[in-house]
Amino acid sequence: MSAGVIRTILQDFQGEIEHGPGATAEEIADCERELGVRFAGSFADYLQTFGWLSVGANEIYGLGAKIQSWRQLKEMTLSERTEMYPPLPPYLVAFYNDGFGNHACLDTRDIVDDEQSIVFWNHEAGPDQHLQPIANCFADWLHQLIVAEQRSG
């Protein structure tokens, strides 16, 4: 998967889109090291190409320059792992808050076809919740978000 796929998905959105200049390889490696994970596929492409993203009112966490504190991927994930209950497991990386305290998360346990699945972390379901994939990869999740945003707009 390439960043071109994400660009194509974003072209379908009729609303306002903002993004960063992309994260450096050093910023990405630092985040992976501190979170104890490895990014792959479309999520890695997203970080490298865009860094962070706003699609309409939807804020997607990221890395890089010109990023506000409340959308910093590393800091928000660490906060969800250490300050919130139930604590986010160490193999999940929170990248989107639905506004109700729940998160779309990258599940870093497995890589299938160079992609990591996206799961829904319900902050009310407890620490032993059974995680179900909501998308096969970040690009699929982003496409779903844009389709839902277009319908509601």
C-alpha positions as MATLAB code, in Angstrom:
seq = 'MSAGVIRTILQDFQGEIEHGPGATAEEIADCERELGVRFAGSFADYLQTFGWLSVGANEIYGLGAKIQSWRQLKEMTLSERTEMYPPLPPYLVAFYNDGFGNHACLDTRDIVDDEQSIVFWNHEAGPDQHLQPIANCFADWLHQLIVAEQRSG';
ca = [
       0.000    0.000    0.000;
       1.286    3.461   -0.694;
       0.520    6.976    0.432;
      -1.116    7.408   -2.970;
      -4.005    5.238   -1.770;
      -4.573    7.577    1.176;
      -4.378   10.617   -1.128;
      -7.022    9.011   -3.371;
      -9.270    8.349   -0.366;
      -8.905   11.959    0.793;
      -9.809   13.256   -2.676;
     -13.274   11.757   -2.180;
     -13.906   14.053    0.783;
     -15.720   17.271   -0.083;
     -15.080   19.031    3.233;
     -12.056   20.665    4.787;
      -8.863   18.644    5.168;
      -5.743   19.712    7.037;
      -2.547   17.746    7.491;
       1.048   18.120    8.499;
       4.168   17.893    6.356;
       4.784   14.280    7.361;
       6.888   12.865   10.148;
      10.590   12.219    9.794;
      12.023    8.710    9.954;
      13.598    9.701   13.277;
      10.254   10.879   14.732;
       8.574    7.650   13.631;
      11.384    5.464   15.021;
      11.327    7.385   18.326;
       7.563    6.872   18.638;
       7.853    3.157   17.825;
      10.630    2.757   20.406;
       8.769    4.603   23.176;
       5.506    2.758   22.513;
       7.219   -0.602   21.990;
       5.551   -1.204   18.603;
       6.311   -1.194   14.898;
       4.169    0.625   12.341;
       3.494   -1.040    8.996;
       1.566   -0.538    5.780;
      -0.863    2.307    5.311;
      -0.449    3.603    8.882;
       3.315    3.947    8.410;
       2.647    5.618    5.032;
       0.168    8.007    6.694;
       2.689    9.090    9.316;
       5.488    9.545    6.803;
       3.403   11.417    4.227;
       0.915   13.404    6.299;
       2.079   13.215    9.926;
      -1.346   14.145   11.271;
      -4.751   14.710    9.724;
      -8.018   16.585   10.203;
     -10.960   15.474    8.060;
     -13.841   17.838    8.705;
     -14.301   17.753   12.493;
     -12.397   14.455   12.826;
      -8.921   14.716   14.348;
      -6.531   11.842   13.676;
      -3.487   11.676   15.937;
      -0.064   11.733   14.417;
       3.515   12.937   14.540;
       5.645   15.727   13.144;
       5.754   19.487   12.928;
       2.892   21.881   13.574;
       0.964   19.390   15.695;
      -1.160   20.424   18.668;
      -0.627   18.588   21.955;
      -4.084   16.963   21.906;
      -3.382   15.157   18.652;
       0.111   13.824   19.389;
       0.055   10.084   18.755;
       2.759    9.068   21.230;
       1.547   11.243   24.095;
      -2.139   10.358   23.680;
      -1.388    6.629   23.496;
       0.864    6.771   26.571;
      -1.856    8.679   28.429;
      -4.451    6.035   27.507;
      -2.057    3.310   28.697;
      -1.134    4.897   32.043;
      -3.727    7.482   33.119;
      -7.067    6.083   31.933;
      -9.198    3.153   33.004;
      -9.291    0.655   31.609;
      -5.678    1.071   30.526;
      -5.011    0.572   26.834;
      -3.006   -2.646   26.256;
       0.622   -2.094   25.150;
       0.020   -3.554   21.686;
      -2.666   -0.962   20.818;
      -1.906    2.517   19.503;
      -4.774    4.992   19.886;
      -5.067    7.319   16.890;
      -8.681    8.531   16.944;
     -11.044    9.503   19.773;
     -14.720    9.238   18.871;
     -15.673   12.048   21.263;
     -17.142    9.625   23.818;
     -13.840    8.372   25.246;
     -13.556    5.413   22.879;
     -10.698    4.990   20.424;
      -9.921    3.531   17.047;
      -6.605    1.786   17.587;
      -3.903    0.197   15.511;
      -3.473   -3.420   16.659;
       0.262   -4.032   16.354;
       0.238   -7.729   17.344;
      -0.044   -9.047   13.790;
       0.911   -7.886   10.321;
      -1.092   -9.453    7.496;
      -0.225   -8.506    3.903;
       1.975   -5.703    5.320;
      -1.007   -4.207    7.193;
      -2.155   -3.971   10.802;
      -5.846   -4.165   11.627;
      -7.839   -1.430   13.332;
      -9.870   -2.255   16.452;
     -12.383   -0.341   18.571;
     -11.415    0.253   22.220;
     -14.538    0.846   24.319;
     -13.592    2.725   27.482;
     -16.656    1.295   29.281;
     -16.050   -2.369   28.404;
     -13.257   -3.066   30.891;
      -9.671   -4.263   30.511;
     -10.551   -7.773   29.257;
     -12.781   -6.701   26.375;
     -12.829   -8.862   23.268;
     -11.416   -6.724   20.479;
     -12.979   -7.058   17.040;
     -11.390   -5.559   13.937;
     -13.381   -2.648   12.523;
     -11.105   -2.333    9.472;
      -8.385   -4.422    7.861;
      -6.000   -1.468    7.809;
      -5.707    2.271    8.393;
      -6.552    3.133    4.768;
      -9.786    1.099    4.979;
     -10.671    2.774    8.284;
     -10.030    6.232    6.808;
     -12.250    5.405    3.853;
     -15.047    4.341    6.240;
     -14.636    7.580    8.210;
     -14.899    9.688    5.059;
     -17.975    7.815    3.807;
     -19.671    8.307    7.197;
     -18.694   11.994    7.268;
     -20.084   12.535    3.745;
     -23.400   10.914    4.753;
     -23.745   13.078    7.859;
     -22.702   16.268    6.058;
];
